[in-house]
């Protein structure tokens, strides 16, 4: 009995020991916060993910920095945020002790993976990187720029050793100058080879050291297999059948013999593209195999149309680098993925019919797998890792047998994995999905996947705070609404909306319902159950976008949105009939102002007045009278007008906010100033300065005592409004401030930065200093 009790206690001890690091791990919302921030919600948008060679470390490059994880303990070990812009690539050294990261800020940084401390900062001359890798021996760091310059740094000293530039001429295609597609390969002894696409669809192989052309490929694709220049396109219907028995869309060489690598099209009907003129064959992407002996290209057929270009997807072509021989031409819309084994000897072609594995040397098929979505090879090319809708499977290719299989239970709330990486030794696998979850798997076992981390996001489109300050609601580009608990700082619910783009959110006064607006579709959601309670559509709602650039290199952009009143009871929106005011709760139109300009994008509303900005003017409308009651001209004086007219300074209105009492209108301008206007007398009261960039967001605390202003450089300023005294300056990123909102108690400010390509996918909660 005592022995049994001791065994039970010992088991419990080890369980506690295993999970202790997780319990004691620092809350991610507190790691690496910018000065003045209380918390961060969301870990950012994922741009790259890599496992160390030994599978013990995971690096995730996100829009706010690089998150480092210990795979065994499942906890964050560091947030590397020294880059001043989005990190796009990460790479581990072969010994897993060093991590390299590159960013849009044109730097490469080297980090100690145990401590997260900085080792070196390397400058990228003139350009950002397209790819980043260590050499096989770990002595060099290899970067390929967007312009296809290949840079080699000494990974110990950080010294730039050599820059290789391919010799090429820009190509004029249908009246436009294009940079040709290029790829670079560095072998084990440092010899550099470039592949450069030509206008006729061929590829030149060039020695990187000498700049001499070694070979020009011979293109033998029969384009009539993919396009038809006249007549009606022929539809080839392929009936469902076992993958080996399905019809092959065969392509032929000039000698009449079929290409050695063919790919089954699958059980979907397909047709040739119908073109009315002879196209230009344009290579859009080139990629070397890991051993540098094979090249894959993807192409497009370009034709001129309406003073522009029409694009038709061309074939994927496979080439022998040494001889220039074309090995295959594959229909690209049937092939979803082309992947090489680590040794470059095998090729996996994955499409709607499944996956076919080819031996490139013998040009023979090795294996066929049905219903496979994506594949990866081990570094030595002996093992194949398959992801299907039902499982993750590891196969020994040459033994022809399954090693392990992990069943997957994916439902609609868990999208299919988007990224799929292997450690260098092939023993550990990591995936990410659109829900922001990262999973890991020891690939030689049948143990279930482990959720390593979550809370990565996609770009947010809107944000609002509940009237009781307990909940923050956001929407994102994946048609989802997130509800965040302010006290726990955790996401407590995700609502799938099926809306293309939610542009505005607001809570009802009782905080029980969230209202969303998307292209005129209004929906009301129960925040406790996530259920849709009511929905209606505002006819002919207009959808538009806007942007403005400034001489300091910053910009501001967004969409035309419906504007909710503070308590959510009114919505003002642009339609083809004019500017309309709606009773939000009851779904009834209250007013239509047909003579309001339909292209406003900077606007705000209170119970009595609607204001909007066009250029440097602000127009005031009385909601009860339904008429314009004034115009404020924000730029003044002859000299300012001269500067504005010739685009030397930007006086456009980018932000508007009423004081809570409705007596004063605050205006943020492109000239970096904040103007205060008396609404009744329509006169300028005061001008506040301090921003170094255009002011694009404004918000008041509920009591009207604190004003928050955000600019296109990402800075947030807090002001004591009565005295105009500056209280604090905060900055999370250098991207423009998209949204500012105060918690009802005035002690917390919530911010969201730019949406779009450079949106950081995070929400920050800031301290509001005492007045």
CSV table of N, CA, C and O in Angstrom, one decimal, residues 164-221:
chain,number,residue,atom,x,y,z
A,164,UNK,N,27.6,39.8,-54.8
A,164,UNK,CA,27.5,39.3,-56.2
A,164,UNK,C,26.3,39.9,-56.9
A,164,UNK,O,25.2,39.8,-56.4
A,165,UNK,N,26.5,40.4,-58.1
A,165,UNK,CA,25.5,41.0,-58.8
A,165,UNK,C,25.3,40.3,-60.2
A,165,UNK,O,26.3,40.3,-61.0
A,166,UNK,N,24.2,39.8,-60.5
A,166,UNK,CA,24.0,39.2,-61.8
A,166,UNK,C,24.0,40.2,-62.9
A,166,UNK,O,23.6,41.4,-62.7
A,167,UNK,N,24.5,39.9,-64.0
A,167,UNK,CA,24.5,40.8,-65.2
A,167,UNK,C,23.3,40.6,-66.0
A,167,UNK,O,23.0,39.5,-66.5
A,168,UNK,N,22.5,41.6,-66.1
A,168,UNK,CA,21.2,41.5,-66.9
A,168,UNK,C,20.8,42.8,-67.4
A,168,UNK,O,21.3,43.9,-67.0
A,169,UNK,N,19.9,42.8,-68.3
A,169,UNK,CA,19.3,44.0,-68.8
A,169,UNK,C,17.8,44.0,-68.5
A,169,UNK,O,17.2,43.0,-68.5
A,170,UNK,N,17.3,45.2,-68.1
A,170,UNK,CA,15.9,45.3,-67.8
A,170,UNK,C,15.2,45.1,-69.2
A,170,UNK,O,15.7,45.5,-70.2
A,171,UNK,N,14.1,44.4,-69.1
A,171,UNK,CA,13.4,44.0,-70.4
A,171,UNK,C,12.1,44.9,-70.5
A,171,UNK,O,11.4,45.1,-69.6
A,172,UNK,N,11.9,45.3,-71.8
A,172,UNK,CA,10.7,46.0,-72.1
A,172,UNK,C,9.7,45.0,-72.6
A,172,UNK,O,9.9,44.4,-73.6
A,173,UNK,N,8.5,44.9,-71.8
A,173,UNK,CA,7.5,44.0,-72.2
A,173,UNK,C,6.2,44.8,-72.4
A,173,UNK,O,5.7,45.5,-71.5
A,174,UNK,N,5.7,44.7,-73.6
A,174,UNK,CA,4.4,45.4,-74.0
A,174,UNK,C,4.5,46.9,-73.5
A,174,UNK,O,3.5,47.4,-72.9
A,175,UNK,N,5.6,47.6,-73.8
A,175,UNK,CA,5.7,49.0,-73.5
A,175,UNK,C,6.1,49.3,-72.1
A,175,UNK,O,6.3,50.5,-71.7
A,176,UNK,N,6.3,48.3,-71.2
A,176,UNK,CA,6.7,48.6,-69.8
A,176,UNK,C,8.1,47.9,-69.5
A,176,UNK,O,8.4,46.8,-70.1
A,177,UNK,N,8.9,48.6,-68.7
A,177,UNK,CA,10.2,48.1,-68.3
A,177,UNK,C,10.1,47.2,-67.1
A,177,UNK,O,9.5,47.6,-66.1
A,178,UNK,N,10.6,45.9,-67.2
A,178,UNK,CA,10.4,44.9,-66.2
A,178,UNK,C,11.8,44.4,-65.7
A,178,UNK,O,12.7,44.4,-66.5
A,179,UNK,N,11.9,44.1,-64.4
A,179,UNK,CA,13.1,43.4,-64.0
A,179,UNK,C,12.9,41.9,-64.2
A,179,UNK,O,11.9,41.4,-63.7
A,180,UNK,N,13.8,41.2,-64.9
A,180,UNK,CA,13.6,39.8,-65.1
A,180,UNK,C,13.6,39.0,-63.8
A,180,UNK,O,14.3,39.3,-62.9
A,181,UNK,N,12.9,37.9,-63.8
A,181,UNK,CA,12.9,37.0,-62.7
A,181,UNK,C,14.3,36.4,-62.6
A,181,UNK,O,15.0,36.0,-63.6
A,182,UNK,N,14.8,36.2,-61.3
A,182,UNK,CA,16.1,35.7,-61.1
A,182,UNK,C,16.2,34.8,-59.9
A,182,UNK,O,15.3,35.0,-59.0
A,183,UNK,N,17.1,33.9,-59.8
A,183,UNK,CA,17.3,33.1,-58.6
A,183,UNK,C,18.8,32.9,-58.5
A,183,UNK,O,19.6,33.0,-59.4
A,184,UNK,N,19.3,32.7,-57.2
A,184,UNK,CA,20.7,32.5,-56.9
A,184,UNK,C,20.9,31.2,-56.2
A,184,UNK,O,20.1,30.8,-55.3
A,185,UNK,N,22.1,30.5,-56.4
A,185,UNK,CA,22.4,29.3,-55.7
A,185,UNK,C,23.9,29.4,-55.3
A,185,UNK,O,24.7,29.8,-56.0
A,186,UNK,N,24.2,29.0,-54.0
A,186,UNK,CA,25.5,29.0,-53.5
A,186,UNK,C,25.9,27.6,-53.1
A,186,UNK,O,25.2,27.0,-52.2
A,187,UNK,N,26.9,27.0,-53.7
A,187,UNK,CA,27.2,25.6,-53.4
A,187,UNK,C,28.1,25.5,-52.1
A,187,UNK,O,28.4,26.5,-51.5
A,188,UNK,N,28.5,24.3,-51.7
A,188,UNK,CA,29.2,24.1,-50.5
A,188,UNK,C,30.6,24.8,-50.4
A,188,UNK,O,31.1,25.1,-49.3
A,189,UNK,N,31.2,25.0,-51.6
A,189,UNK,CA,32.5,25.7,-51.6
A,189,UNK,C,32.4,27.2,-51.9
A,189,UNK,O,33.4,27.8,-52.1
A,190,UNK,N,31.1,27.7,-52.0
A,190,UNK,CA,31.0,29.1,-52.1
A,190,UNK,C,30.8,29.6,-53.6
A,190,UNK,O,30.8,30.8,-53.8
A,191,UNK,N,30.7,28.7,-54.5
A,191,UNK,CA,30.5,29.1,-55.9
A,191,UNK,C,29.1,29.5,-56.1
A,191,UNK,O,28.1,28.8,-55.7
A,192,UNK,N,28.9,30.7,-56.7
A,192,UNK,CA,27.6,31.3,-56.9
A,192,UNK,C,27.1,31.1,-58.3
A,192,UNK,O,27.9,31.4,-59.3
A,193,UNK,N,25.9,30.7,-58.5
A,193,UNK,CA,25.3,30.5,-59.8
A,193,UNK,C,24.0,31.3,-59.8
A,193,UNK,O,23.1,31.2,-58.9
A,194,UNK,N,23.7,32.1,-60.9
A,194,UNK,CA,22.5,32.8,-61.1
A,194,UNK,C,21.7,32.2,-62.2
A,194,UNK,O,22.3,31.7,-63.2
A,195,UNK,N,20.4,32.2,-62.1
A,195,UNK,CA,19.5,31.9,-63.2
A,195,UNK,C,18.7,33.1,-63.5
A,195,UNK,O,18.1,33.8,-62.6
A,196,UNK,N,18.7,33.5,-64.8
A,196,UNK,CA,18.0,34.8,-65.2
A,196,UNK,C,17.1,34.5,-66.3
A,196,UNK,O,17.4,33.8,-67.3
A,197,UNK,N,15.8,34.9,-66.2
A,197,UNK,CA,14.8,34.7,-67.2
A,197,UNK,C,14.9,35.6,-68.4
A,197,UNK,O,15.3,36.8,-68.2
A,198,UNK,N,14.7,35.1,-69.5
A,198,UNK,CA,14.8,35.9,-70.8
A,198,UNK,C,13.4,36.2,-71.3
A,198,UNK,O,12.4,35.5,-71.0
A,199,UNK,N,13.3,37.2,-72.2
A,199,UNK,CA,12.0,37.6,-72.7
A,199,UNK,C,11.3,36.5,-73.6
A,199,UNK,O,10.1,36.4,-73.6
A,200,UNK,N,12.1,35.6,-74.2
A,200,UNK,CA,11.5,34.6,-75.0
A,200,UNK,C,11.1,33.3,-74.3
A,200,UNK,O,10.8,32.3,-74.9
A,201,UNK,N,11.2,33.4,-72.9
A,201,UNK,CA,10.8,32.2,-72.1
A,201,UNK,C,11.9,31.3,-71.8
A,201,UNK,O,11.7,30.3,-71.0
A,202,UNK,N,13.1,31.5,-72.3
A,202,UNK,CA,14.3,30.7,-72.0
A,202,UNK,C,14.9,31.3,-70.7
A,202,UNK,O,14.6,32.3,-70.2
A,203,UNK,N,15.9,30.5,-70.2
A,203,UNK,CA,16.6,30.9,-68.9
A,203,UNK,C,18.1,30.9,-69.2
A,203,UNK,O,18.6,29.9,-69.7
A,204,UNK,N,18.8,31.9,-68.7
A,204,UNK,CA,20.3,31.9,-68.8
A,204,UNK,C,20.9,31.6,-67.5
A,204,UNK,O,20.5,32.1,-66.4
A,205,UNK,N,21.8,30.6,-67.5
A,205,UNK,CA,22.6,30.2,-66.3
A,205,UNK,C,23.9,30.9,-66.3
A,205,UNK,O,24.7,30.8,-67.3
A,206,UNK,N,24.2,31.7,-65.2
A,206,UNK,CA,25.3,32.6,-65.2
A,206,UNK,C,26.2,32.3,-64.0
A,206,UNK,O,25.8,32.1,-62.9
A,207,UNK,N,27.6,32.3,-64.2
A,207,UNK,CA,28.5,32.2,-63.2
A,207,UNK,C,28.6,33.5,-62.4
A,207,UNK,O,28.9,34.6,-62.9
A,208,UNK,N,28.3,33.4,-61.1
A,208,UNK,CA,28.2,34.6,-60.2
A,208,UNK,C,29.6,35.3,-60.1
A,208,UNK,O,29.6,36.5,-59.9
A,209,UNK,N,30.7,34.5,-60.0
A,209,UNK,CA,32.0,35.1,-59.8
A,209,UNK,C,32.5,35.9,-61.1
A,209,UNK,O,33.0,37.0,-61.0
A,210,UNK,N,32.3,35.2,-62.2
A,210,UNK,CA,32.8,35.8,-63.5
A,210,UNK,C,31.8,36.6,-64.3
A,210,UNK,O,32.2,37.5,-65.1
A,211,UNK,N,30.5,36.4,-64.0
A,211,UNK,CA,29.5,37.1,-64.8
A,211,UNK,C,29.3,36.5,-66.1
A,211,UNK,O,28.5,37.0,-66.9
A,212,UNK,N,30.0,35.4,-66.5
A,212,UNK,CA,29.8,34.8,-67.8
A,212,UNK,C,28.6,33.9,-67.8
A,212,UNK,O,28.3,33.1,-66.9
A,213,UNK,N,28.0,33.9,-69.0
A,213,UNK,CA,26.8,33.0,-69.2
A,213,UNK,C,27.3,31.6,-69.6
A,213,UNK,O,28.1,31.4,-70.5
A,214,UNK,N,26.9,30.6,-68.8
A,214,UNK,CA,27.4,29.3,-69.0
A,214,UNK,C,26.5,28.5,-70.0
A,214,UNK,O,26.9,27.7,-70.7
A,215,UNK,N,25.2,28.8,-69.9
A,215,UNK,CA,24.2,28.0,-70.8
A,215,UNK,C,22.9,28.8,-70.9
A,215,UNK,O,22.6,29.5,-69.9
A,216,UNK,N,22.3,28.7,-72.0
A,216,UNK,CA,20.9,29.2,-72.2
A,216,UNK,C,20.0,28.0,-72.4
A,216,UNK,O,20.3,27.2,-73.3
A,217,UNK,N,18.9,27.9,-71.7
A,217,UNK,CA,18.1,26.7,-71.8
A,217,UNK,C,17.3,26.7,-73.1
A,217,UNK,O,17.2,27.7,-73.8
A,218,UNK,N,16.9,25.6,-73.5
A,218,UNK,CA,16.1,25.4,-74.7
A,218,UNK,C,14.6,25.2,-74.3
A,218,UNK,O,14.3,24.1,-73.7
A,219,UNK,N,13.8,26.1,-74.6
A,219,UNK,CA,12.4,26.0,-74.2
A,219,UNK,C,11.6,25.3,-75.3
A,219,UNK,O,11.6,25.7,-76.5
A,220,UNK,N,11.0,24.1,-74.9
A,220,UNK,CA,10.3,23.3,-75.9
A,220,UNK,C,8.9,23.1,-75.5
A,220,UNK,O,8.2,22.1,-76.0
A,221,UNK,N,8.3,24.0,-74.7
A,221,UNK,CA,6.9,23.8,-74.3
A,221,UNK,C,6.0,24.1,-75.5
A,221,UNK,O,6.2,25.0,-76.2
